[in-house]
Amino acid sequence: MPAIILVEPQLGENIGKVARAMLNCGLTDMRLVRPREPDWQTGKAVAAASGATEVLAAAREYPSTEAAVADLNQVYASTARPRDMIKPIATPRAAIADMAARIAAGDGCGVLFGRERSGLVNDDVALSDTVITVPLNPGFSSLNLAQAVMVIGYEWYLTTLEDGEAPASFLPTGATRPARKQELSNLFDHLERELDTCGFLRVVEKRPSMVRNLRTMLTRAQLTEQEVRTLHGIISCLVDRGGGRTPDR
Amino acid sequence: MPAIILVEPQLGENIGKVARAMLNCGLTDMRLVRPREPDWQTGKAVAAASGATEVLAAAREYPSTEAAVADLNQVYASTARPRDMIKPIATPRAAIADMAARIAAGDGCGVLFGRERSGLVNDDVALSDTVITVPLNPGFSSLNLAQAVMVIGYEWYLTTLEDGEAPASFLPTGATRPARKQELSNLFDHLERELDTCGFLRVVEKRPSMVRNLRTMLTRAQLTEQEVRTLHGIISCLVDRGGGRTPDR
């Protein structure tokens, strides 16, 4: 996993928030370069970590950015686009894809984050191989430190999931299961029979499109087997409340 | 753009942080359902918004979640996977893709976020069409409110960019330009000529691979035209320091 390296963080509270965001994303290698507050493993940092104390407990302190990145093969700087350096710039997604490939190959990677107010200094950016810039509202792009770590961590965590572990979208049905098409057809038949009986579908030329629209609507609902049974019950119940089937006219 | 709907937020400070994250991502439609602190348009919220006061100023307060979503066509609930409801679940990325398509078609969309500690209640989830669950460390998945908004907002902002506006990765070269291959070849020639002269490449059978490795290394550096000129200068300077060319032996 990538190391998260905070360069001269000013507030212990922010160190704690970063620890929480890191653990949310399965990251535990926190490195601090000259944190301003000496009590970052106790005090406000711990409260702000909301339980991510294992990250704080394992964090290490370094006297310089060079020392903090010494064992890494590839360093990324999270910062707005630098003006005076010719250095590759990547979105979080592209940078993380690159990072994941390097880490899979055994390389050590880390991401530098600067001070809360002023960000990274040029010398730190110069130490980095690639700049990561989060695409944001150009009129309001200053990102809170923990938020910046969150975006990078979120992209990282997505790459660690096995295929299918976080399906893009799915419908969990628990103990029941999606209805089979035969079950749906039976429901349609039941409903349409009753709608014929009560006269809802009495206009012959409109009947086909009305039936089609009802079936479309019920199909879109992705009904489960249990819900189909419930709907059968609802139809029967409504019919009974209406006094039973009307006799054939 | 999607509305960001905070249901019963407890702390004004968190409302402010959400406003900041929203504006970072170009979102300005904030809706609050029964915020606990009445002074959320002043006080701590404003300080925490770090300048995103336009979001706070335009935010609206509602007596119920139903009222807050009344004008919307599609509602998403940001929450852990609910146990007792059969409701589509999507990752932020999938949900935002769906949302962007709906918004492009003219539909109103909004995302519900629950209380800081306890999240959304079941009745609010039931009001929603889709649940958005951020894939996170299953051992530590409780996400800070503003962080949850940030992840959704970040995914949203990415969809608003024109193709090419946020290229995945690129090398900005400013006033100079990437070197042409002819310029690189000239540099290689210059370097290898000097390395031949000083004897660095004297082992005949190793020369081809040594030259190849040097060229590979320099090619990988993605040199600019200006850097190529600089390297010519460096080579010449090093040679001169060494007392000029050694005479042919």
CSV table of C-alpha atoms in Angstrom, one decimal:
chain,number,residue,atom,x,y,z
A,1,MET,CA,0.0,0.0,0.0
A,2,PRO,CA,1.1,3.6,-0.5
A,3,ALA,CA,2.6,5.6,2.4
A,4,ILE,CA,0.7,8.8,3.2
A,5,ILE,CA,3.3,11.4,4.0
A,6,LEU,CA,2.2,14.6,5.7
A,7,VAL,CA,4.8,17.4,5.4
A,8,GLU,CA,4.7,19.8,8.3
A,9,PRO,CA,1.1,19.3,9.4
A,10,GLN,CA,0.1,22.1,11.7
A,11,LEU,CA,-2.7,20.7,13.7
A,12,GLY,CA,-2.9,17.4,15.6
A,13,GLU,CA,-6.7,17.3,14.9
A,14,ASN,CA,-5.9,17.1,11.2
A,15,ILE,CA,-3.4,14.3,11.7
A,16,GLY,CA,-6.2,12.4,13.4
A,17,LYS,CA,-8.7,13.1,10.7
A,18,VAL,CA,-6.2,11.9,8.1
A,19,ALA,CA,-5.7,8.7,10.2
A,20,ARG,CA,-9.4,8.1,10.1
A,21,ALA,CA,-9.6,8.6,6.3
A,22,MET,CA,-6.6,6.4,5.8
A,23,LEU,CA,-8.1,3.5,7.8
A,24,ASN,CA,-11.4,3.9,6.0
A,25,CYS,CA,-9.4,3.2,2.9
A,26,GLY,CA,-7.3,0.4,4.3
A,27,LEU,CA,-4.1,2.5,4.5
A,28,THR,CA,-1.9,2.3,7.6
A,29,ASP,CA,1.5,3.6,6.6
A,30,MET,CA,1.4,7.2,7.9
A,31,ARG,CA,4.6,9.3,7.9
A,32,LEU,CA,5.0,12.8,9.4
A,33,VAL,CA,7.6,15.3,8.5
A,34,ARG,CA,8.2,17.8,11.3
A,35,PRO,CA,4.7,17.9,12.7
A,36,ARG,CA,4.2,21.2,14.5
A,37,GLU,CA,2.4,19.8,17.5
A,38,PRO,CA,4.6,17.3,19.4
A,39,ASP,CA,1.6,15.5,21.0
A,40,TRP,CA,0.2,14.1,17.8
A,41,GLN,CA,0.0,10.5,19.2
A,42,THR,CA,-2.2,11.7,22.0
A,43,GLY,CA,-4.5,14.7,22.6
A,44,LYS,CA,-6.7,16.1,19.8
A,45,ALA,CA,-5.3,13.8,17.1
A,46,VAL,CA,-6.6,10.7,18.9
A,47,ALA,CA,-10.1,12.2,19.4
A,48,ALA,CA,-10.2,13.3,15.7
A,49,ALA,CA,-9.1,9.8,14.6
A,50,SER,CA,-12.5,8.4,15.8
A,51,GLY,CA,-10.9,5.0,16.6
A,52,ALA,CA,-8.2,4.9,13.9
A,53,THR,CA,-5.6,4.9,16.7
A,54,GLU,CA,-3.7,2.0,15.2
A,55,VAL,CA,-2.7,4.3,12.3
A,56,LEU,CA,-1.5,7.0,14.8
A,57,ALA,CA,0.3,4.4,16.9
A,58,ALA,CA,2.2,3.1,13.9
A,59,ALA,CA,3.0,6.4,12.4
A,60,ARG,CA,6.6,7.6,12.2
A,61,GLU,CA,8.2,11.0,12.4
A,62,TYR,CA,11.0,12.2,10.1
A,63,PRO,CA,13.2,15.2,10.2
A,64,SER,CA,13.0,15.9,6.4
A,65,THR,CA,10.9,14.9,3.4
A,66,GLU,CA,14.0,13.2,1.9
A,67,ALA,CA,14.2,11.0,5.0
A,68,ALA,CA,10.5,10.2,4.8
A,69,VAL,CA,10.7,9.0,1.2
A,70,ALA,CA,14.2,7.4,1.4
A,71,ASP,CA,12.9,3.8,1.1
A,72,LEU,CA,10.4,4.5,-1.6
A,73,ASN,CA,10.8,4.0,-5.3
A,74,GLN,CA,8.1,6.3,-6.5
A,75,VAL,CA,6.8,9.5,-4.9
A,76,TYR,CA,3.7,11.4,-5.8
A,77,ALA,CA,2.9,15.0,-4.7
A,78,SER,CA,-0.7,15.9,-4.1
A,79,THR,CA,-0.8,19.5,-5.0
A,80,ALA,CA,-2.3,22.0,-7.5
A,81,ARG,CA,-0.4,22.1,-10.8
A,82,PRO,CA,3.1,23.5,-10.2
A,83,ARG,CA,4.0,26.4,-12.5
A,84,ASP,CA,7.7,26.2,-12.7
A,85,MET,CA,8.4,22.5,-13.0
A,86,ILE,CA,8.2,20.1,-15.9
A,87,LYS,CA,6.8,17.1,-14.1
A,88,PRO,CA,4.1,14.6,-15.1
A,89,ILE,CA,0.6,15.5,-13.8
A,90,ALA,CA,-2.0,12.9,-13.3
A,91,THR,CA,-5.6,12.7,-11.9
A,92,PRO,CA,-6.0,10.7,-8.8
A,93,ARG,CA,-7.5,7.8,-10.8
A,94,ALA,CA,-4.6,7.7,-13.3
A,95,ALA,CA,-2.0,8.1,-10.6
A,96,ILE,CA,-3.5,5.3,-8.5
A,97,ALA,CA,-3.6,3.0,-11.5
A,98,ASP,CA,0.1,3.6,-12.1
A,99,MET,CA,0.8,3.2,-8.3
A,100,ALA,CA,-1.1,0.0,-8.1
A,101,ALA,CA,0.9,-1.5,-10.9
A,102,ARG,CA,4.2,-0.4,-9.3
A,103,ILE,CA,3.2,-1.8,-5.9
A,104,ALA,CA,2.2,-5.1,-7.5
A,105,ALA,CA,5.7,-5.2,-9.0
A,106,GLY,CA,7.2,-4.7,-5.5
A,107,ASP,CA,8.0,-1.0,-5.6
A,108,GLY,CA,7.4,1.2,-2.6
A,109,CYS,CA,5.2,4.2,-3.3
A,110,GLY,CA,4.1,7.2,-1.3
A,111,VAL,CA,2.0,10.4,-1.6
A,112,LEU,CA,3.1,13.7,-0.2
A,113,PHE,CA,0.6,16.2,1.3
A,114,GLY,CA,1.6,19.6,2.3
A,115,ARG,CA,0.7,22.0,5.1
A,116,GLU,CA,-3.0,22.7,5.7
A,117,ARG,CA,-2.8,26.3,4.5
A,118,SER,CA,0.1,26.5,2.1
A,119,GLY,CA,0.5,23.0,0.6
A,120,LEU,CA,3.8,21.6,-0.5
A,121,VAL,CA,6.9,23.7,-1.1
A,122,ASN,CA,8.6,23.5,-4.4
A,123,ASP,CA,11.5,21.5,-3.0
A,124,ASP,CA,9.1,18.8,-2.0
A,125,VAL,CA,7.4,18.7,-5.3
A,126,ALA,CA,10.8,18.5,-7.0
A,127,LEU,CA,11.5,15.3,-5.0
A,128,SER,CA,8.4,13.7,-6.5
A,129,ASP,CA,8.1,11.8,-9.7
A,130,THR,CA,4.5,12.8,-10.4
A,131,VAL,CA,2.1,15.4,-9.4
A,132,ILE,CA,-1.4,14.4,-8.5
A,133,THR,CA,-4.0,17.1,-9.0
A,134,VAL,CA,-7.6,16.5,-8.1
A,135,PRO,CA,-9.9,17.9,-10.7
A,136,LEU,CA,-12.0,20.4,-8.8
A,137,ASN,CA,-14.1,23.6,-9.2
A,138,PRO,CA,-11.4,26.0,-10.5
A,139,GLY,CA,-13.1,28.8,-8.6
A,140,PHE,CA,-12.9,27.0,-5.2
A,141,SER,CA,-10.3,24.3,-5.4
A,142,SER,CA,-8.6,24.5,-2.0
A,143,LEU,CA,-9.1,21.1,-0.4
A,144,ASN,CA,-9.1,20.3,3.2
A,145,LEU,CA,-6.1,18.0,4.1
A,146,ALA,CA,-8.2,15.0,5.2
A,147,GLN,CA,-10.4,15.4,2.2
A,148,ALA,CA,-7.4,15.3,-0.2
A,149,VAL,CA,-6.2,12.1,1.6
A,150,MET,CA,-9.7,10.7,1.3
A,151,VAL,CA,-9.9,11.1,-2.5
A,152,ILE,CA,-6.6,9.4,-3.0
A,153,GLY,CA,-7.4,6.7,-0.5
A,154,TYR,CA,-10.8,6.1,-2.0
A,155,GLU,CA,-9.3,5.6,-5.5
A,156,TRP,CA,-6.7,3.3,-3.9
A,157,TYR,CA,-9.2,1.2,-2.1
A,158,LEU,CA,-11.2,0.6,-5.3
A,159,THR,CA,-8.1,-0.9,-6.9
A,160,THR,CA,-7.6,-3.3,-4.0
A,161,LEU,CA,-11.0,-4.9,-4.4
A,162,GLU,CA,-11.2,-8.2,-6.2
A,163,ASP,CA,-13.3,-8.1,-9.4
A,164,GLY,CA,-16.9,-8.4,-8.4
A,165,GLU,CA,-16.3,-7.6,-4.7
A,166,ALA,CA,-17.7,-4.1,-5.3
A,167,PRO,CA,-20.1,-4.6,-8.2
A,168,ALA,CA,-21.0,-1.3,-9.8
A,169,SER,CA,-24.6,-1.8,-9.0
A,170,PHE,CA,-26.8,-4.7,-7.9
A,171,LEU,CA,-30.0,-5.5,-6.2
A,172,PRO,CA,-29.6,-7.6,-3.0
A,173,THR,CA,-32.7,-9.7,-2.3
A,174,GLY,CA,-31.7,-11.4,0.9
A,175,ALA,CA,-33.6,-14.5,1.7
A,176,THR,CA,-35.9,-14.2,-1.3
A,177,ARG,CA,-34.9,-14.2,-5.0
A,178,PRO,CA,-35.7,-12.2,-8.1
A,179,ALA,CA,-39.0,-13.5,-9.6
A,180,ARG,CA,-38.9,-15.9,-12.5
A,181,LYS,CA,-40.6,-14.7,-15.7
A,182,GLN,CA,-43.3,-17.4,-15.4
A,183,GLU,CA,-44.2,-16.0,-12.0
A,184,LEU,CA,-44.4,-12.6,-13.4
A,185,SER,CA,-46.6,-13.8,-16.3
A,186,ASN,CA,-48.9,-15.4,-13.7
A,187,LEU,CA,-49.1,-12.1,-11.9
A,188,PHE,CA,-49.9,-10.2,-15.1
A,189,ASP,CA,-52.6,-12.8,-16.0
A,190,HIS,CA,-54.2,-12.5,-12.5
A,191,LEU,CA,-54.1,-8.7,-12.6
A,192,GLU,CA,-55.4,-8.4,-16.2
A,193,ARG,CA,-58.2,-10.9,-15.6
A,194,GLU,CA,-59.4,-8.8,-12.6
A,195,LEU,CA,-59.0,-5.6,-14.6
A,196,ASP,CA,-61.0,-7.1,-17.4
A,197,THR,CA,-63.7,-8.2,-14.9
A,198,CYS,CA,-64.0,-4.8,-13.2
A,199,GLY,CA,-64.0,-3.0,-16.5
A,200,PHE,CA,-60.7,-1.1,-16.3
A,201,LEU,CA,-59.7,-2.6,-19.6
A,202,ARG,CA,-63.0,-2.3,-21.3
A,203,VAL,CA,-62.0,0.0,-24.2
A,204,VAL,CA,-61.0,-2.7,-26.7
A,205,GLU,CA,-58.7,-0.6,-28.9
A,206,LYS,CA,-56.7,0.7,-25.9
A,207,ARG,CA,-56.4,-2.6,-24.2
A,208,PRO,CA,-53.2,-3.8,-25.8
A,209,SER,CA,-51.2,-0.6,-25.0
A,210,MET,CA,-52.6,-0.5,-21.5
A,211,VAL,CA,-51.6,-4.1,-20.8
A,212,ARG,CA,-48.2,-3.4,-22.3
A,213,ASN,CA,-47.7,-0.4,-20.1
A,214,LEU,CA,-48.8,-2.2,-16.9
A,215,ARG,CA,-46.4,-5.1,-17.7
A,216,THR,CA,-43.6,-2.7,-18.4
A,217,MET,CA,-44.1,-0.9,-15.2
A,218,LEU,CA,-44.2,-4.1,-13.1
A,219,THR,CA,-41.2,-5.5,-14.9
A,220,ARG,CA,-39.2,-2.4,-14.2
A,221,ALA,CA,-39.8,-2.9,-10.5
A,222,GLN,CA,-37.5,-6.0,-10.5
A,223,LEU,CA,-40.0,-7.8,-8.3
A,224,THR,CA,-38.9,-10.7,-6.1
A,225,GLU,CA,-40.7,-13.9,-5.8
A,226,GLN,CA,-42.0,-12.8,-2.4
A,227,GLU,CA,-43.3,-9.5,-3.8
A,228,VAL,CA,-45.1,-11.3,-6.6
A,229,ARG,CA,-46.9,-13.3,-4.0
A,230,THR,CA,-47.7,-10.2,-2.1
A,231,LEU,CA,-49.1,-8.6,-5.2
A,232,HIS,CA,-51.3,-11.6,-5.9
A,233,GLY,CA,-52.6,-11.2,-2.4
A,234,ILE,CA,-53.2,-7.5,-2.8
A,235,ILE,CA,-55.2,-8.0,-6.0
A,236,SER,CA,-57.3,-10.7,-4.4
A,237,CYS,CA,-57.9,-8.6,-1.3
A,238,LEU,CA,-58.9,-5.6,-3.3
A,239,VAL,CA,-61.3,-7.7,-5.3
A,240,ASP,CA,-62.8,-9.1,-2.2
A,241,ARG,CA,-63.2,-5.7,-0.6
A,242,GLY,CA,-65.1,-4.6,-3.7
A,243,GLY,CA,-67.6,-7.3,-2.9
A,244,GLY,CA,-66.1,-10.2,-4.9
A,245,ARG,CA,-66.2,-10.6,-8.6
A,246,THR,CA,-68.9,-8.8,-10.4
A,247,PRO,CA,-71.2,-11.3,-12.1
A,248,ASP,CA,-70.8,-11.5,-15.8
A,249,ARG,CA,-73.0,-9.0,-17.6
B,1,MET,CA,-26.5,19.2,-10.4
B,2,PRO,CA,-27.6,16.9,-7.6
B,3,ALA,CA,-29.0,18.3,-4.4
B,4,ILE,CA,-27.1,17.4,-1.2
B,5,ILE,CA,-29.6,16.8,1.5
B,6,LEU,CA,-28.4,16.5,5.1
B,7,VAL,CA,-31.0,14.9,7.3
B,8,GLU,CA,-30.8,16.1,10.9
B,9,PRO,CA,-27.2,17.2,10.9
B,10,GLN,CA,-26.1,17.7,14.5
B,11,LEU,CA,-23.2,20.2,14.3
B,12,GLY,CA,-23.0,23.5,12.5
B,13,GLU,CA,-19.3,22.8,12.0
B,14,ASN,CA,-20.1,19.8,9.9
B,15,ILE,CA,-22.6,21.7,7.8
B,16,GLY,CA,-19.9,24.2,7.0
B,17,LYS,CA,-17.4,21.4,6.1
B,18,VAL,CA,-20.0,19.9,3.8
B,19,ALA,CA,-20.5,23.3,2.2
B,20,ARG,CA,-16.8,23.5,1.5
B,21,ALA,CA,-16.7,20.0,0.0
B,22,MET,CA,-19.7,20.8,-2.1
B,23,LEU,CA,-18.2,24.0,-3.6
B,24,ASN,CA,-15.0,22.1,-4.2
B,25,CYS,CA,-17.0,19.9,-6.5
B,26,GLY,CA,-19.1,22.6,-8.0
B,27,LEU,CA,-22.2,21.7,-6.0
B,28,THR,CA,-24.4,24.5,-4.6
B,29,ASP,CA,-27.9,23.0,-3.9
B,30,MET,CA,-27.7,22.2,-0.2
B,31,ARG,CA,-30.8,21.2,1.7
B,32,LEU,CA,-31.1,20.6,5.4
B,33,VAL,CA,-33.8,18.6,7.2
B,34,ARG,CA,-34.3,19.7,10.8
B,35,PRO,CA,-30.7,20.8,11.5
B,36,ARG,CA,-30.2,20.6,15.3
B,37,GLU,CA,-28.3,23.9,15.6
B,38,PRO,CA,-30.4,26.9,14.5
B,39,ASP,CA,-27.5,29.2,13.7
B,40,TRP,CA,-26.1,27.1,10.8
B,41,GLN,CA,-26.0,30.1,8.5
B,42,THR,CA,-23.7,31.9,10.9
B,43,GLY,CA,-21.4,30.8,13.7
B,44,LYS,CA,-19.2,27.7,13.4
B,45,ALA,CA,-20.7,26.6,10.1
B,46,VAL,CA,-19.4,29.7,8.4
B,47,ALA,CA,-15.9,29.3,9.9
B,48,ALA,CA,-15.8,25.6,8.8
B,49,ALA,CA,-17.0,26.5,5.3
B,50,SER,CA,-13.6,28.2,4.7
B,51,GLY,CA,-15.2,30.6,2.2
B,52,ALA,CA,-17.9,28.5,0.8
B,53,THR,CA,-20.5,30.9,2.2
B,54,GLU,CA,-22.4,31.1,-1.0
B,55,VAL,CA,-23.5,27.5,-0.4
B,56,LEU,CA,-24.6,28.2,3.1
B,57,ALA,CA,-26.4,31.4,2.1
B,58,ALA,CA,-28.4,29.5,-0.6
B,59,ALA,CA,-29.2,26.5,1.6
B,60,ARG,CA,-32.8,25.8,2.5
B,61,GLU,CA,-34.3,24.2,5.6
B,62,TYR,CA,-37.1,21.6,5.5
B,63,PRO,CA,-39.3,20.1,8.1
B,64,SER,CA,-39.1,16.6,6.7
B,65,THR,CA,-37.2,14.5,4.3
B,66,GLU,CA,-40.3,14.2,2.1
B,67,ALA,CA,-40.5,17.9,1.8
B,68,ALA,CA,-36.8,18.2,1.0
B,69,VAL,CA,-37.1,15.7,-1.9
B,70,ALA,CA,-40.5,16.7,-3.1
B,71,ASP,CA,-39.3,18.3,-6.4
B,72,LEU,CA,-36.8,15.6,-7.2
B,73,ASN,CA,-37.3,12.7,-9.6
B,74,GLN,CA,-34.7,10.4,-8.2
B,75,VAL,CA,-33.3,10.1,-4.7
B,76,TYR,CA,-30.1,8.3,-3.6
B,77,ALA,CA,-29.3,7.4,0.0
B,78,SER,CA,-25.7,7.5,1.0
B,79,THR,CA,-25.5,4.7,3.6
B,80,ALA,CA,-24.1,1.3,4.4
B,81,ARG,CA,-26.0,-1.5,2.8
B,82,PRO,CA,-29.5,-1.7,4.4
B,83,ARG,CA,-30.4,-5.1,5.8
B,84,ASP,CA,-34.1,-5.2,5.5
B,85,MET,CA,-34.9,-3.5,2.2
B,86,ILE,CA,-34.7,-4.7,-1.3
B,87,LYS,CA,-33.3,-1.7,-3.0
B,88,PRO,CA,-30.7,-1.3,-5.7
B,89,ILE,CA,-27.2,-0.7,-4.3
B,90,ALA,CA,-24.6,1.1,-6.3
B,91,THR,CA,-21.0,2.3,-5.9
B,92,PRO,CA,-20.6,6.1,-6.0
B,93,ARG,CA,-19.2,5.8,-9.5
B,94,ALA,CA,-22.1,3.8,-10.9
B,95,ALA,CA,-24.7,5.9,-9.1
B,96,ILE,CA,-23.2,9.1,-10.4
B,97,ALA,CA,-23.1,7.8,-13.9
B,98,ASP,CA,-26.8,7.0,-13.6
B,99,MET,CA,-27.4,10.4,-12.0
B,100,ALA,CA,-25.6,12.3,-14.7
B,101,ALA,CA,-27.7,10.6,-17.4
B,102,ARG,CA,-30.9,11.5,-15.5
B,103,ILE,CA,-29.8,15.1,-14.9
B,104,ALA,CA,-28.9,15.5,-18.6
B,105,ALA,CA,-32.4,14.3,-19.4
B,106,GLY,CA,-33.9,17.0,-17.2
B,107,ASP,CA,-34.6,15.0,-14.0
B,108,GLY,CA,-33.9,16.4,-10.6
B,109,CYS,CA,-31.7,14.2,-8.4
B,110,GLY,CA,-30.6,14.4,-4.8
B,111,VAL,CA,-28.5,12.5,-2.4
B,112,LEU,CA,-29.5,12.0,1.3
B,113,PHE,CA,-26.9,11.9,4.0
B,114,GLY,CA,-27.8,11.0,7.6
B,115,ARG,CA,-26.8,12.2,11.0
B,116,GLU,CA,-23.1,12.3,11.9
B,117,ARG,CA,-23.3,9.3,14.4
B,118,SER,CA,-26.2,7.2,13.3
B,119,GLY,CA,-26.7,7.8,9.6
B,120,LEU,CA,-30.1,7.6,7.8
B,121,VAL,CA,-33.1,6.0,9.4
B,122,ASN,CA,-34.9,3.3,7.5
B,123,ASP,CA,-37.8,5.6,6.6
B,124,ASP,CA,-35.4,7.9,4.8
B,125,VAL,CA,-33.8,5.0,3.0
B,126,ALA,CA,-37.2,3.7,2.0
B,127,LEU,CA,-37.9,7.1,0.3
B,128,SER,CA,-34.8,6.6,-1.9
B,129,ASP,CA,-34.6,4.9,-5.2
B,130,THR,CA,-31.1,3.7,-4.9
B,131,VAL,CA,-28.6,3.2,-2.0
B,132,ILE,CA,-25.1,4.5,-2.6
B,133,THR,CA,-22.5,2.6,-0.6
B,134,VAL,CA,-18.9,3.7,-0.7
B,135,PRO,CA,-16.6,0.6,-0.9
B,136,LEU,CA,-14.4,1.0,2.2
B,137,ASN,CA,-12.3,-1.0,4.6
B,138,PRO,CA,-15.0,-3.4,6.1
B,139,GLY,CA,-13.2,-3.2,9.5
B,140,PHE,CA,-13.4,0.6,9.6
B,141,SER,CA,-16.0,1.9,7.3
B,142,SER,CA,-17.6,4.7,9.3
B,143,LEU,CA,-17.1,7.8,7.1
B,144,ASN,CA,-17.1,11.4,8.4
B,145,LEU,CA,-20.1,13.3,6.9
B,146,ALA,CA,-18.0,15.8,4.9
B,147,GLN,CA,-15.9,12.9,3.6
B,148,ALA,CA,-18.9,11.1,2.4
B,149,VAL,CA,-20.1,14.2,0.6
B,150,MET,CA,-16.6,14.7,-0.8
B,151,VAL,CA,-16.5,11.2,-2.4
B,152,ILE,CA,-19.9,11.7,-4.1
B,153,GLY,CA,-19.0,15.2,-5.1
B,154,TYR,CA,-15.7,14.2,-6.5
B,155,GLU,CA,-17.3,11.5,-8.7
B,156,TRP,CA,-19.9,14.0,-9.8
B,157,TYR,CA,-17.3,16.7,-10.7
B,158,LEU,CA,-15.4,14.2,-12.9
B,159,THR,CA,-18.6,13.7,-14.9
B,160,THR,CA,-19.0,17.4,-15.5
B,161,LEU,CA,-15.6,17.8,-17.2
B,162,GLU,CA,-15.4,18.0,-20.9
B,163,ASP,CA,-13.5,15.3,-22.5
B,164,GLY,CA,-9.8,16.3,-22.3
B,165,GLU,CA,-10.4,18.9,-19.7
B,166,ALA,CA,-8.9,16.7,-17.0
B,167,PRO,CA,-6.6,14.4,-19.0
B,168,ALA,CA,-5.7,11.3,-17.0
B,169,SER,CA,-2.0,12.1,-17.2
B,170,PHE,CA,0.1,14.6,-19.1
B,171,LEU,CA,3.4,16.4,-19.0
B,172,PRO,CA,3.1,20.2,-19.1
B,173,THR,CA,6.1,21.8,-20.6
B,174,GLY,CA,5.2,25.4,-20.4
B,175,ALA,CA,7.1,27.7,-22.7
B,176,THR,CA,9.4,25.0,-24.0
B,177,ARG,CA,8.3,21.8,-25.8
B,178,PRO,CA,9.0,18.1,-25.8
B,179,ALA,CA,12.3,17.4,-27.7
B,180,ARG,CA,12.1,16.1,-31.3
B,181,LYS,CA,13.7,12.8,-31.9
B,182,GLN,CA,16.3,14.4,-34.1
B,183,GLU,CA,17.3,16.6,-31.2
B,184,LEU,CA,17.6,13.5,-29.0
B,185,SER,CA,19.7,11.7,-31.6
B,186,ASN,CA,22.0,14.7,-31.7
B,187,LEU,CA,22.3,14.6,-28.0
B,188,PHE,CA,23.1,10.8,-28.0
B,189,ASP,CA,25.7,11.4,-30.7
B,190,HIS,CA,27.3,14.1,-28.7
B,191,LEU,CA,27.3,12.1,-25.5
B,192,GLU,CA,28.6,8.9,-27.1
B,193,ARG,CA,31.3,10.7,-29.0
B,194,GLU,CA,32.6,12.1,-25.7
B,195,LEU,CA,32.2,8.8,-23.9
B,196,ASP,CA,34.2,7.1,-26.7
B,197,THR,CA,36.8,9.7,-26.4
B,198,CYS,CA,37.2,9.4,-22.7
B,199,GLY,CA,37.2,5.6,-22.8
B,200,PHE,CA,34.0,5.0,-21.0
B,201,LEU,CA,32.8,2.9,-23.9
B,202,ARG,CA,36.1,1.2,-24.7
B,203,VAL,CA,35.0,-2.4,-24.2
B,204,VAL,CA,33.9,-3.2,-27.7
B,205,GLU,CA,31.6,-6.1,-27.0
B,206,LYS,CA,29.8,-4.1,-24.3
B,207,ARG,CA,29.4,-0.9,-26.2
B,208,PRO,CA,26.1,-1.7,-28.0
B,209,SER,CA,24.2,-2.6,-24.8
B,210,MET,CA,25.8,0.3,-22.9
B,211,VAL,CA,24.7,2.7,-25.6
B,212,ARG,CA,21.3,1.2,-25.8
B,213,ASN,CA,20.8,1.6,-22.0
B,214,LEU,CA,22.0,5.2,-22.0
B,215,ARG,CA,19.6,6.0,-24.8
B,216,THR,CA,16.7,4.2,-23.1
B,217,MET,CA,17.4,6.1,-19.9
B,218,LEU,CA,17.5,9.5,-21.6
B,219,THR,CA,14.4,8.7,-23.7
B,220,ARG,CA,12.5,7.8,-20.6
B,221,ALA,CA,13.2,11.2,-19.1
B,222,GLN,CA,10.8,12.8,-21.7
B,223,LEU,CA,13.3,15.6,-22.2
B,224,THR,CA,12.2,19.0,-23.5
B,225,GLU,CA,14.0,20.9,-26.2
B,226,GLN,CA,15.5,23.2,-23.5
B,227,GLU,CA,16.7,20.3,-21.4
B,228,VAL,CA,18.4,18.8,-24.4
B,229,ARG,CA,20.3,22.0,-24.9
B,230,THR,CA,21.2,22.1,-21.2
B,231,LEU,CA,22.6,18.5,-21.5
B,232,HIS,CA,24.7,19.5,-24.5
B,233,GLY,CA,26.1,22.3,-22.4
B,234,ILE,CA,26.7,20.0,-19.4
B,235,ILE,CA,28.6,17.4,-21.6
B,236,SER,CA,30.7,20.2,-23.1
B,237,CYS,CA,31.4,21.7,-19.8
B,238,LEU,CA,32.4,18.4,-18.2
B,239,VAL,CA,34.7,17.7,-21.1
B,240,ASP,CA,36.3,21.2,-20.8
B,241,ARG,CA,36.8,20.8,-17.0
B,242,GLY,CA,38.6,17.6,-17.7
B,243,GLY,CA,41.1,19.6,-19.7
B,244,GLY,CA,39.5,19.4,-23.1
B,245,ARG,CA,39.5,16.5,-25.5
B,246,THR,CA,42.2,14.0,-25.1
B,247,PRO,CA,44.2,13.8,-28.3
B,248,ASP,CA,43.7,10.8,-30.4
B,249,ARG,CA,45.8,8.0,-29.3
